[in-house]
PDB file of C-alpha atoms in Angstrom:
ATOM      1  CA  MET A   1     -11.488 -12.312 -14.943  1.00  0.00           C
ATOM      2  CA  ILE A   2     -10.888 -14.395 -11.725  1.00  0.00           C
ATOM      3  CA  SER A   3     -12.900 -16.800  -9.969  1.00  0.00           C
ATOM      4  CA  PRO A   4     -15.451 -15.974  -7.523  1.00  0.00           C
ATOM      5  CA  LYS A   5     -15.064 -15.628  -3.715  1.00  0.00           C
ATOM      6  CA  ASP A   6     -15.878 -19.071  -2.774  1.00  0.00           C
ATOM      7  CA  ARG A   7     -13.876 -20.583  -5.468  1.00  0.00           C
ATOM      8  CA  LEU A   8     -10.693 -18.350  -5.707  1.00  0.00           C
ATOM      9  CA  ASN A   9      -7.140 -19.873  -5.126  1.00  0.00           C
ATOM     10  CA  LEU A  10      -5.614 -16.993  -3.227  1.00  0.00           C
ATOM     11  CA  LEU A  11      -1.659 -17.594  -2.147  1.00  0.00           C
ATOM     12  CA  PHE A  12       0.204 -15.167   0.310  1.00  0.00           C
ATOM     13  CA  ALA A  13       3.981 -15.702  -0.098  1.00  0.00           C
ATOM     14  CA  HIS A  14       6.205 -13.706   2.433  1.00  0.00           C
ATOM     15  CA  SER A  15       8.727 -15.208   4.942  1.00  0.00           C
ATOM     16  CA  ALA A  16       8.125 -12.595   7.531  1.00  0.00           C
ATOM     17  CA  TYR A  17       4.994 -10.661   7.149  1.00  0.00           C
ATOM     18  CA  GLN A  18       1.721 -12.008   8.579  1.00  0.00           C
ATOM     19  CA  LEU A  19      -0.423 -11.556   5.462  1.00  0.00           C
ATOM     20  CA  GLY A  20      -2.286 -15.000   5.934  1.00  0.00           C
ATOM     21  CA  PRO A  21      -2.918 -15.008   9.714  1.00  0.00           C
ATOM     22  CA  ARG A  22      -3.994 -11.119   9.262  1.00  0.00           C
ATOM     23  CA  PHE A  23      -6.363 -12.144   6.349  1.00  0.00           C
ATOM     24  CA  ALA A  24      -7.895 -14.649   8.369  1.00  0.00           C
ATOM     25  CA  ALA A  25      -8.754 -12.499  11.065  1.00  0.00           C
ATOM     26  CA  ARG A  26     -10.779 -10.405   8.513  1.00  0.00           C
ATOM     27  CA  GLU A  27     -13.283 -13.511   8.396  1.00  0.00           C
ATOM     28  CA  THR A  28     -14.025 -12.747   4.641  1.00  0.00           C
ATOM     29  CA  GLY A  29     -15.037 -16.279   4.197  1.00  0.00           C
ATOM     30  CA  MET A  30     -12.383 -16.939   1.638  1.00  0.00           C
ATOM     31  CA  GLY A  31     -10.316 -19.726   1.491  1.00  0.00           C
ATOM     32  CA  PHE A  32      -6.304 -19.029   1.064  1.00  0.00           C
ATOM     33  CA  ALA A  33      -2.792 -20.160   1.806  1.00  0.00           C
ATOM     34  CA  HIS A  34       0.014 -18.801   2.830  1.00  0.00           C
ATOM     35  CA  ALA A  35       3.805 -19.846   1.898  1.00  0.00           C
ATOM     36  CA  TRP A  36       6.394 -19.136   4.379  1.00  0.00           C
ATOM     37  CA  THR A  37       9.081 -20.568   2.231  1.00  0.00           C
ATOM     38  CA  ARG A  38      10.105 -20.262  -1.397  1.00  0.00           C
ATOM     39  CA  GLU A  39      10.012 -23.710  -1.840  1.00  0.00           C
ATOM     40  CA  ASP A  40       6.437 -23.889  -0.572  1.00  0.00           C
ATOM     41  CA  PHE A  41       5.551 -20.783  -2.739  1.00  0.00           C
ATOM     42  CA  LEU A  42       6.732 -23.027  -5.763  1.00  0.00           C
ATOM     43  CA  ALA A  43       4.896 -26.115  -4.782  1.00  0.00           C
ATOM     44  CA  ARG A  44       1.574 -23.987  -4.082  1.00  0.00           C
ATOM     45  CA  LEU A  45       2.157 -21.778  -7.247  1.00  0.00           C
ATOM     46  CA  PRO A  46       0.663 -23.689 -10.056  1.00  0.00           C
ATOM     47  CA  GLU A  47      -3.005 -23.865  -8.747  1.00  0.00           C
ATOM     48  CA  ALA A  48      -2.780 -20.061  -7.588  1.00  0.00           C
ATOM     49  CA  GLU A  49      -5.338 -17.315  -9.331  1.00  0.00           C
ATOM     50  CA  VAL A  50      -4.108 -14.721  -7.301  1.00  0.00           C
ATOM     51  CA  VAL A  51      -0.468 -13.936  -5.736  1.00  0.00           C
ATOM     52  CA  VAL A  52       0.377 -11.775  -2.749  1.00  0.00           C
ATOM     53  CA  ALA A  53       4.120 -11.726  -2.934  1.00  0.00           C
ATOM     54  CA  SER A  54       7.466  -9.601  -3.334  1.00  0.00           C
ATOM     55  CA  GLY A  55      10.646 -11.200  -2.234  1.00  0.00           C
ATOM     56  CA  PHE A  56      10.103 -14.816  -3.511  1.00  0.00           C
ATOM     57  CA  TRP A  57       8.913 -13.739  -7.057  1.00  0.00           C
ATOM     58  CA  GLU A  58      11.048 -14.587 -10.016  1.00  0.00           C
ATOM     59  CA  ASN A  59       9.972 -13.744 -13.564  1.00  0.00           C
ATOM     60  CA  GLY A  60      10.680 -17.246 -14.609  1.00  0.00           C
ATOM     61  CA  PHE A  61       8.048 -18.540 -12.272  1.00  0.00           C
ATOM     62  CA  LEU A  62       5.271 -17.622 -14.506  1.00  0.00           C
ATOM     63  CA  ASP A  63       5.878 -20.878 -16.410  1.00  0.00           C
ATOM     64  CA  LEU A  64       4.777 -22.417 -13.564  1.00  0.00           C
ATOM     65  CA  ALA A  65       1.507 -20.587 -13.009  1.00  0.00           C
ATOM     66  CA  PRO A  66      -0.932 -21.419 -15.831  1.00  0.00           C
ATOM     67  CA  LYS A  67      -4.021 -20.379 -13.613  1.00  0.00           C
ATOM     68  CA  LEU A  68      -2.466 -17.074 -12.536  1.00  0.00           C
ATOM     69  CA  ARG A  69      -4.427 -14.098 -13.182  1.00  0.00           C
ATOM     70  CA  PHE A  70      -3.285 -11.303 -10.692  1.00  0.00           C
ATOM     71  CA  ILE A  71      -0.068 -10.354  -8.610  1.00  0.00           C
ATOM     72  CA  GLN A  72      -0.633  -8.208  -5.656  1.00  0.00           C
ATOM     73  CA  SER A  73       2.926  -6.898  -4.929  1.00  0.00           C
ATOM     74  CA  VAL A  74       3.444  -6.605  -1.247  1.00  0.00           C
ATOM     75  CA  SER A  75       5.924  -3.728  -1.686  1.00  0.00           C
ATOM     76  CA  ALA A  76       5.623  -0.407  -3.312  1.00  0.00           C
ATOM     77  CA  GLY A  77       8.519  -0.954  -5.819  1.00  0.00           C
ATOM     78  CA  VAL A  78       8.123  -3.606  -8.390  1.00  0.00           C
ATOM     79  CA  ASP A  79      11.259  -3.340 -10.333  1.00  0.00           C
ATOM     80  CA  ARG A  80      11.855  -7.474  -9.676  1.00  0.00           C
ATOM     81  CA  PHE A  81       8.630  -7.801 -11.821  1.00  0.00           C
ATOM     82  CA  ASP A  82       8.875  -7.644 -15.691  1.00  0.00           C
ATOM     83  CA  ALA A  83       5.620  -5.887 -16.607  1.00  0.00           C
ATOM     84  CA  GLY A  84       6.107  -6.743 -20.407  1.00  0.00           C
ATOM     85  CA  LEU A  85       6.348 -10.613 -19.694  1.00  0.00           C
ATOM     86  CA  LEU A  86       3.481 -10.101 -17.378  1.00  0.00           C
ATOM     87  CA  LYS A  87       1.173  -8.067 -20.027  1.00  0.00           C
ATOM     88  CA  ALA A  88       2.026 -10.713 -22.575  1.00  0.00           C
ATOM     89  CA  LYS A  89       0.758 -13.646 -20.196  1.00  0.00           C
ATOM     90  CA  GLY A  90      -2.422 -11.785 -19.292  1.00  0.00           C
ATOM     91  CA  VAL A  91      -1.676 -11.422 -15.774  1.00  0.00           C
ATOM     92  CA  ARG A  92      -2.382  -8.299 -13.976  1.00  0.00           C
ATOM     93  CA  LEU A  93       0.020  -6.640 -11.584  1.00  0.00           C
ATOM     94  CA  ALA A  94      -0.360  -3.839  -8.729  1.00  0.00           C
ATOM     95  CA  SER A  95       1.814  -2.379  -6.163  1.00  0.00           C
ATOM     96  CA  ALA A  96       1.392  -1.758  -2.681  1.00  0.00           C
ATOM     97  CA  GLN A  97       2.245   1.927  -3.123  1.00  0.00           C
ATOM     98  CA  GLY A  98       1.105   3.863  -0.181  1.00  0.00           C
ATOM     99  CA  ALA A  99       1.062   1.199   2.469  1.00  0.00           C
ATOM    100  CA  ASN A 100       4.191   2.472   3.872  1.00  0.00           C
ATOM    101  CA  ALA A 101       3.943   6.013   3.112  1.00  0.00           C
ATOM    102  CA  ARG A 102       3.219   7.108   6.730  1.00  0.00           C
ATOM    103  CA  ALA A 103       6.256   4.862   7.989  1.00  0.00           C
ATOM    104  CA  VAL A 104       9.005   6.010   5.501  1.00  0.00           C
ATOM    105  CA  SER A 105       8.116   9.575   5.886  1.00  0.00           C
ATOM    106  CA  ASP A 106       8.114   9.460   9.359  1.00  0.00           C
ATOM    107  CA  HIS A 107      11.304   7.395   9.401  1.00  0.00           C
ATOM    108  CA  ALA A 108      12.831  10.191   6.676  1.00  0.00           C
ATOM    109  CA  MET A 109      12.180  12.794   9.353  1.00  0.00           C
ATOM    110  CA  ALA A 110      13.520  10.934  12.165  1.00  0.00           C
ATOM    111  CA  LEU A 111      16.595  10.539  10.211  1.00  0.00           C
ATOM    112  CA  ILE A 112      17.044  14.185   9.581  1.00  0.00           C
ATOM    113  CA  LEU A 113      16.443  15.075  13.205  1.00  0.00           C
ATOM    114  CA  ALA A 114      18.655  12.722  14.480  1.00  0.00           C
ATOM    115  CA  LEU A 115      21.538  14.136  12.340  1.00  0.00           C
ATOM    116  CA  ALA A 116      20.401  17.616  13.192  1.00  0.00           C
ATOM    117  CA  ARG A 117      20.344  16.651  17.140  1.00  0.00           C
ATOM    118  CA  ARG A 118      23.247  14.331  16.912  1.00  0.00           C
ATOM    119  CA  LEU A 119      21.390  11.686  18.279  1.00  0.00           C
ATOM    120  CA  PRO A 120      23.983   8.698  17.137  1.00  0.00           C
ATOM    121  CA  GLU A 121      26.570  10.642  19.091  1.00  0.00           C
ATOM    122  CA  ALA A 122      24.323  10.892  22.021  1.00  0.00           C
ATOM    123  CA  ARG A 123      23.511   7.215  21.910  1.00  0.00           C
ATOM    124  CA  ASP A 124      27.369   6.571  21.642  1.00  0.00           C
ATOM    125  CA  ASN A 125      28.049   8.693  24.804  1.00  0.00           C
ATOM    126  CA  GLN A 126      25.261   7.032  26.800  1.00  0.00           C
ATOM    127  CA  ALA A 127      26.801   3.661  26.044  1.00  0.00           C
ATOM    128  CA  LYS A 128      30.432   4.761  27.424  1.00  0.00           C
ATOM    129  CA  HIS A 129      28.560   6.685  30.207  1.00  0.00           C
ATOM    130  CA  HIS A 130      29.844   9.774  29.164  1.00  0.00           C
ATOM    131  CA  PHE A 131      27.819  13.019  29.784  1.00  0.00           C
ATOM    132  CA  ARG A 132      28.698  15.630  27.357  1.00  0.00           C
ATOM    133  CA  GLY A 133      29.533  19.244  28.632  1.00  0.00           C
ATOM    134  CA  LEU A 134      28.528  22.737  26.625  1.00  0.00           C
ATOM    135  CA  ILE A 135      30.313  23.031  23.629  1.00  0.00           C
ATOM    136  CA  SER A 136      32.026  26.262  22.861  1.00  0.00           C
ATOM    137  CA  GLU A 137      32.752  25.526  19.017  1.00  0.00           C
ATOM    138  CA  ILE A 138      29.482  26.877  17.119  1.00  0.00           C
ATOM    139  CA  ALA A 139      29.937  24.413  14.222  1.00  0.00           C
ATOM    140  CA  ALA A 140      29.997  21.436  16.702  1.00  0.00           C
ATOM    141  CA  ARG A 141      26.532  22.036  18.030  1.00  0.00           C
ATOM    142  CA  GLU A 142      23.386  20.554  17.597  1.00  0.00           C
ATOM    143  CA  GLU A 143      21.179  22.555  14.776  1.00  0.00           C
ATOM    144  CA  GLU A 144      17.627  23.712  14.203  1.00  0.00           C
ATOM    145  CA  LEU A 145      15.751  22.952  11.283  1.00  0.00           C
ATOM    146  CA  ALA A 146      13.671  26.087  10.780  1.00  0.00           C
ATOM    147  CA  GLY A 147      15.120  28.115   7.888  1.00  0.00           C
ATOM    148  CA  LYS A 148      16.936  25.261   6.291  1.00  0.00           C
ATOM    149  CA  THR A 149      16.147  23.977   2.673  1.00  0.00           C
ATOM    150  CA  LEU A 150      15.168  20.616   2.008  1.00  0.00           C
ATOM    151  CA  LEU A 151      15.283  19.138  -1.228  1.00  0.00           C
ATOM    152  CA  ILE A 152      12.979  16.037  -1.736  1.00  0.00           C
ATOM    153  CA  VAL A 153      13.540  14.114  -4.832  1.00  0.00           C
ATOM    154  CA  GLY A 154      10.363  11.807  -5.368  1.00  0.00           C
ATOM    155  CA  LEU A 155       7.146  13.840  -4.312  1.00  0.00           C
ATOM    156  CA  GLY A 156       4.681  11.297  -4.490  1.00  0.00           C
ATOM    157  CA  GLY A 157       2.718   9.791  -1.356  1.00  0.00           C
ATOM    158  CA  ILE A 158       6.054   9.460   0.786  1.00  0.00           C
ATOM    159  CA  GLY A 159       7.785  12.555  -0.267  1.00  0.00           C
ATOM    160  CA  GLY A 160       4.543  14.479  -0.171  1.00  0.00           C
ATOM    161  CA  ARG A 161       3.887  13.781   3.253  1.00  0.00           C
ATOM    162  CA  LEU A 162       7.318  13.999   4.247  1.00  0.00           C
ATOM    163  CA  ALA A 163       7.366  17.660   2.680  1.00  0.00           C
ATOM    164  CA  ARG A 164       4.302  18.814   4.998  1.00  0.00           C
ATOM    165  CA  LEU A 165       6.072  17.093   7.905  1.00  0.00           C
ATOM    166  CA  ALA A 166       9.294  19.446   7.182  1.00  0.00           C
ATOM    167  CA  LYS A 167       7.168  22.291   6.742  1.00  0.00           C
ATOM    168  CA  ALA A 168       5.658  22.105  10.421  1.00  0.00           C
ATOM    169  CA  PHE A 169       9.571  22.250  11.576  1.00  0.00           C
ATOM    170  CA  GLU A 170       9.448  25.555   9.397  1.00  0.00           C
ATOM    171  CA  MET A 171      11.851  24.355   6.521  1.00  0.00           C
ATOM    172  CA  THR A 172      11.765  25.444   2.914  1.00  0.00           C
ATOM    173  CA  VAL A 173      10.812  22.630   0.738  1.00  0.00           C
ATOM    174  CA  ILE A 174      11.621  22.087  -2.575  1.00  0.00           C
ATOM    175  CA  GLY A 175      10.484  19.178  -4.693  1.00  0.00           C
ATOM    176  CA  VAL A 176      11.480  17.216  -7.613  1.00  0.00           C
ATOM    177  CA  ARG A 177       8.982  14.798  -9.451  1.00  0.00           C
ATOM    178  CA  GLN A 178       8.874  13.107 -12.890  1.00  0.00           C
ATOM    179  CA  ASN A 179       5.843  15.327 -13.632  1.00  0.00           C
ATOM    180  CA  PRO A 180       5.712  18.582 -11.942  1.00  0.00           C
ATOM    181  CA  SER A 181       2.390  19.573 -13.291  1.00  0.00           C
ATOM    182  CA  ALA A 182       1.218  17.002 -10.961  1.00  0.00           C
ATOM    183  CA  GLY A 183       1.207  19.687  -8.209  1.00  0.00           C
ATOM    184  CA  LEU A 184       3.273  20.739  -5.189  1.00  0.00           C
ATOM    185  CA  ASN A 185       2.056  18.125  -2.944  1.00  0.00           C
ATOM    186  CA  GLY A 186       3.014  20.189   0.004  1.00  0.00           C
ATOM    187  CA  ALA A 187       6.612  22.108  -1.119  1.00  0.00           C
ATOM    188  CA  ASP A 188       7.073  25.359  -1.788  1.00  0.00           C
ATOM    189  CA  GLU A 189       8.172  24.746  -5.378  1.00  0.00           C
ATOM    190  CA  VAL A 190       8.374  21.699  -7.696  1.00  0.00           C
ATOM    191  CA  HIS A 191      10.908  20.860 -10.668  1.00  0.00           C
ATOM    192  CA  GLY A 192      11.398  18.116 -12.949  1.00  0.00           C
ATOM    193  CA  LEU A 193      14.137  15.600 -12.654  1.00  0.00           C
ATOM    194  CA  ASP A 194      16.061  17.537 -15.035  1.00  0.00           C
ATOM    195  CA  ALA A 195      16.509  20.523 -12.769  1.00  0.00           C
ATOM    196  CA  LEU A 196      18.150  18.626 -10.185  1.00  0.00           C
ATOM    197  CA  PRO A 197      21.824  19.725 -10.873  1.00  0.00           C
ATOM    198  CA  ALA A 198      20.856  23.337 -10.308  1.00  0.00           C
ATOM    199  CA  LEU A 199      18.873  22.651  -7.119  1.00  0.00           C
ATOM    200  CA  LEU A 200      21.475  20.654  -5.722  1.00  0.00           C
ATOM    201  CA  PRO A 201      23.491  23.634  -4.290  1.00  0.00           C
ATOM    202  CA  ARG A 202      20.444  25.139  -2.677  1.00  0.00           C
ATOM    203  CA  ALA A 203      19.788  22.172  -0.514  1.00  0.00           C
ATOM    204  CA  ASP A 204      20.956  21.871   3.306  1.00  0.00           C
ATOM    205  CA  ILE A 205      19.528  18.621   3.125  1.00  0.00           C
ATOM    206  CA  VAL A 206      18.639  16.148   0.388  1.00  0.00           C
ATOM    207  CA  VAL A 207      16.190  13.195   0.695  1.00  0.00           C
ATOM    208  CA  LEU A 208      15.724  10.600  -1.888  1.00  0.00           C
ATOM    209  CA  THR A 209      12.027   8.750  -1.787  1.00  0.00           C
ATOM    210  CA  CYS A 210      11.831   8.214  -5.471  1.00  0.00           C
ATOM    211  CA  PRO A 211      11.504   4.758  -7.150  1.00  0.00           C
ATOM    212  CA  LEU A 212      14.321   3.149  -8.668  1.00  0.00           C
ATOM    213  CA  THR A 213      14.019   3.439 -12.805  1.00  0.00           C
ATOM    214  CA  PRO A 214      16.604   4.016 -15.479  1.00  0.00           C
ATOM    215  CA  ALA A 215      16.327   7.708 -14.772  1.00  0.00           C
ATOM    216  CA  THR A 216      16.946   7.479 -10.850  1.00  0.00           C
ATOM    217  CA  ARG A 217      19.746   4.718 -11.145  1.00  0.00           C
ATOM    218  CA  GLY A 218      22.984   6.149  -9.985  1.00  0.00           C
ATOM    219  CA  LEU A 219      21.105   9.666  -9.971  1.00  0.00           C
ATOM    220  CA  ILE A 220      23.230  10.850  -6.856  1.00  0.00           C
ATOM    221  CA  ASP A 221      26.912  10.302  -8.285  1.00  0.00           C
ATOM    222  CA  ALA A 222      30.096  12.062  -7.725  1.00  0.00           C
ATOM    223  CA  ALA A 223      29.231  14.982  -9.794  1.00  0.00           C
ATOM    224  CA  ALA A 224      25.789  15.392  -8.016  1.00  0.00           C
ATOM    225  CA  LEU A 225      27.718  15.087  -4.520  1.00  0.00           C
ATOM    226  CA  LYS A 226      30.239  17.795  -5.660  1.00  0.00           C
ATOM    227  CA  ARG A 227      27.305  20.191  -6.467  1.00  0.00           C
ATOM    228  CA  MET A 228      26.015  20.004  -2.917  1.00  0.00           C
ATOM    229  CA  LYS A 229      26.830  22.345  -0.063  1.00  0.00           C
ATOM    230  CA  ARG A 230      29.860  20.802   1.999  1.00  0.00           C
ATOM    231  CA  SER A 231      27.705  21.363   5.066  1.00  0.00           C
ATOM    232  CA  ALA A 232      24.889  19.164   3.369  1.00  0.00           C
ATOM    233  CA  GLN A 233      23.469  15.938   4.452  1.00  0.00           C
ATOM    234  CA  LEU A 234      22.036  13.193   2.388  1.00  0.00           C
ATOM    235  CA  VAL A 235      19.113  10.739   3.469  1.00  0.00           C
ATOM    236  CA  ASN A 236      18.345   7.889   1.283  1.00  0.00           C
ATOM    237  CA  CYS A 237      14.909   6.216   1.899  1.00  0.00           C
ATOM    238  CA  ALA A 238      14.374   5.228  -1.815  1.00  0.00           C
ATOM    239  CA  ARG A 239      16.634   2.372  -3.170  1.00  0.00           C
ATOM    240  CA  GLY A 240      20.336   1.894  -2.742  1.00  0.00           C
ATOM    241  CA  PRO A 241      21.141   1.956  -6.535  1.00  0.00           C
ATOM    242  CA  CYS A 242      19.900   5.510  -6.703  1.00  0.00           C
ATOM    243  CA  VAL A 243      23.250   6.493  -5.137  1.00  0.00           C
ATOM    244  CA  ASP A 244      26.417   5.609  -6.419  1.00  0.00           C
ATOM    245  CA  GLU A 245      28.001   4.149  -2.993  1.00  0.00           C
ATOM    246  CA  GLU A 246      31.664   4.101  -3.860  1.00  0.00           C
ATOM    247  CA  ALA A 247      31.352   8.018  -4.869  1.00  0.00           C
ATOM    248  CA  LEU A 248      29.250   8.701  -1.243  1.00  0.00           C
ATOM    249  CA  ILE A 249      31.992   6.798   0.550  1.00  0.00           C
ATOM    250  CA  ALA A 250      34.496   9.055  -0.902  1.00  0.00           C
ATOM    251  CA  ALA A 251      32.596  12.115  -0.719  1.00  0.00           C
ATOM    252  CA  LEU A 252      31.812  11.348   3.153  1.00  0.00           C
ATOM    253  CA  ALA A 253      35.671  10.816   3.769  1.00  0.00           C
ATOM    254  CA  ASP A 254      36.993  13.850   2.351  1.00  0.00           C
ATOM    255  CA  GLY A 255      34.302  16.454   3.469  1.00  0.00           C
ATOM    256  CA  THR A 256      32.602  17.126   0.090  1.00  0.00           C
ATOM    257  CA  ILE A 257      29.198  16.473   2.200  1.00  0.00           C
ATOM    258  CA  SER A 258      28.944  16.537   5.777  1.00  0.00           C
ATOM    259  CA  ALA A 259      26.760  13.507   6.604  1.00  0.00           C
ATOM    260  CA  ALA A 260      24.396  10.892   5.436  1.00  0.00           C
ATOM    261  CA  ALA A 261      21.665   8.892   6.818  1.00  0.00           C
ATOM    262  CA  LEU A 262      20.999   5.628   4.828  1.00  0.00           C
ATOM    263  CA  ASP A 263      18.117   3.077   5.091  1.00  0.00           C
ATOM    264  CA  VAL A 264      19.204   1.450   1.766  1.00  0.00           C
ATOM    265  CA  PHE A 265      22.049  -0.142   0.056  1.00  0.00           C
ATOM    266  CA  ALA A 266      23.405  -1.388  -3.292  1.00  0.00           C
ATOM    267  CA  GLU A 267      23.829  -4.588  -1.799  1.00  0.00           C
ATOM    268  CA  GLU A 268      21.953  -5.795   1.159  1.00  0.00           C
ATOM    269  CA  PRO A 269      22.415  -6.859   3.968  1.00  0.00           C
ATOM    270  CA  LEU A 270      25.294  -4.299   4.003  1.00  0.00           C
ATOM    271  CA  ALA A 271      28.461  -6.068   3.707  1.00  0.00           C
ATOM    272  CA  ALA A 272      30.485  -6.382   7.032  1.00  0.00           C
ATOM    273  CA  ALA A 273      33.423  -4.894   5.435  1.00  0.00           C
ATOM    274  CA  SER A 274      31.572  -1.802   4.021  1.00  0.00           C
ATOM    275  CA  PRO A 275      33.673   1.525   5.046  1.00  0.00           C
ATOM    276  CA  LEU A 276      29.909   2.954   5.661  1.00  0.00           C
ATOM    277  CA  TRP A 277      29.826   0.880   9.129  1.00  0.00           C
ATOM    278  CA  ASP A 278      32.638   2.641  10.718  1.00  0.00           C
ATOM    279  CA  MET A 279      31.841   6.170   9.365  1.00  0.00           C
ATOM    280  CA  PRO A 280      31.203   8.885  12.152  1.00  0.00           C
ATOM    281  CA  ASN A 281      29.266  10.972  10.020  1.00  0.00           C
ATOM    282  CA  VAL A 282      27.085   8.053   8.776  1.00  0.00           C
ATOM    283  CA  LEU A 283      23.563   6.893  10.354  1.00  0.00           C
ATOM    284  CA  ILE A 284      22.546   3.413   8.982  1.00  0.00           C
ATOM    285  CA  THR A 285      19.229   1.666   9.478  1.00  0.00           C
ATOM    286  CA  PRO A 286      18.625  -1.746   7.898  1.00  0.00           C
ATOM    287  CA  HIS A 287      16.068  -0.983   5.146  1.00  0.00           C
ATOM    288  CA  SER A 288      13.753  -0.515   8.124  1.00  0.00           C
ATOM    289  CA  ALA A 289      11.969   2.977   6.774  1.00  0.00           C
ATOM    290  CA  GLY A 290       8.957   0.944   5.658  1.00  0.00           C
ATOM    291  CA  GLU A 291       8.338  -1.229   8.595  1.00  0.00           C
ATOM    292  CA  THR A 292       5.241  -0.548  10.413  1.00  0.00           C
ATOM    293  CA  GLN A 293       2.848  -2.418  12.741  1.00  0.00           C
ATOM    294  CA  ARG A 294       0.044  -1.243  10.302  1.00  0.00           C
ATOM    295  CA  TYR A 295       1.956  -3.010   7.282  1.00  0.00           C
ATOM    296  CA  GLU A 296      -0.093  -6.156   6.759  1.00  0.00           C
ATOM    297  CA  GLU A 297      -3.315  -4.249   7.139  1.00  0.00           C
ATOM    298  CA  ASN A 298      -2.702  -1.612   4.823  1.00  0.00           C
ATOM    299  CA  VAL A 299      -1.591  -4.063   1.958  1.00  0.00           C
ATOM    300  CA  LEU A 300      -4.607  -6.146   2.558  1.00  0.00           C
ATOM    301  CA  ASP A 301      -6.939  -3.095   2.178  1.00  0.00           C
ATOM    302  CA  ILE A 302      -5.306  -2.337  -1.369  1.00  0.00           C
ATOM    303  CA  LEU A 303      -5.420  -6.233  -2.111  1.00  0.00           C
ATOM    304  CA  MET A 304      -9.346  -6.164  -1.044  1.00  0.00           C
ATOM    305  CA  ASP A 305      -9.959  -3.168  -3.485  1.00  0.00           C
ATOM    306  CA  ASN A 306      -8.300  -4.970  -6.238  1.00  0.00           C
ATOM    307  CA  LEU A 307     -10.297  -7.958  -5.980  1.00  0.00           C
ATOM    308  CA  ASP A 308     -13.394  -6.170  -5.508  1.00  0.00           C
ATOM    309  CA  ARG A 309     -12.484  -4.128  -8.748  1.00  0.00           C
ATOM    310  CA  LEU A 310     -11.635  -7.208 -10.710  1.00  0.00           C
ATOM    311  CA  TRP A 311     -15.157  -8.973  -9.646  1.00  0.00           C
ATOM    312  CA  ARG A 312     -17.032  -6.051 -10.790  1.00  0.00           C
ATOM    313  CA  GLY A 313     -15.384  -6.100 -14.216  1.00  0.00           C
ATOM    314  CA  GLU A 314     -13.140  -2.957 -13.775  1.00  0.00           C
ATOM    315  CA  THR A 315     -10.467  -2.364 -16.193  1.00  0.00           C
ATOM    316  CA  LYS A 316      -8.610  -0.126 -13.531  1.00  0.00           C
ATOM    317  CA  LEU A 317      -6.660  -1.515 -10.620  1.00  0.00           C
ATOM    318  CA  ARG A 318      -5.399   0.588  -7.792  1.00  0.00           C
ATOM    319  CA  ASN A 319      -1.708   1.227  -8.033  1.00  0.00           C
ATOM    320  CA  GLU A 320      -1.911  -0.564 -11.352  1.00  0.00           C
ATOM    321  CA  ILE A 321       1.369  -1.260 -13.155  1.00  0.00           C
ATOM    322  CA  VAL A 322      -0.152  -4.096 -15.898  1.00  0.00           C
TER     323      VAL A 322
END
């Protein structure tokens, strides 16, 4: 399906990730190119058999890539790729699912802890050189996670690892996944997506680690937010469009829920005029949950596994989409 190692035309394409340099360090003996800009990517694309890319890709580029046989996505999400069109053109596609599972689950747990232990407030007080005294009002103090109920929407590699981290903090974990028969994956109980409305009132913290699909787009809307406890918190490490952002802003403003920690947004970068920036009950990180010093190596491990499968003539790819 693809050329042998010594003749393969391999193209990495990313403006930030050091995929080409890290691949070179592996000393595979294979030739490659790394396009750091979209213009360079388009110039090199007509000769490429294998492309390792994400943000640079547009489905219309297929007409410019007559030799293309395989795309290894740099990201776990592949909603920017038209799977049907790729299949029609005979181009295989695999995601980078799992490449940042540890990083995103670590980040989600960090956001949960930051809200519980009021770390944003502590950082603000540090900037003001203010040493806060003891708090008489019980509800205004920091919280403990033990005994709280965590609802994880998306119980795959990321959600499953988050479930195991949460259990170490003595939390009760409810998982929601597309196929509940796939197992608990660290949770105490697991349900299908259709059970979400009934589960939301039980949760102290709701975390989204699901992919963006037609079923999850707008999943947390005004109705869902109203079903949550007024003391509940929302953490989104999935995709921005999984949440109705306007409804969330309204819910945070009127106390429908108590707080949110958001790594992803409907449009990115988050507009400077967004009310979310200035809301005291919101913690924002800049879509950095998946960032890790190991990211390039993790993606390259998946790529090499898939190239080996293709060279062996296997039909099943790791993280296969098409």
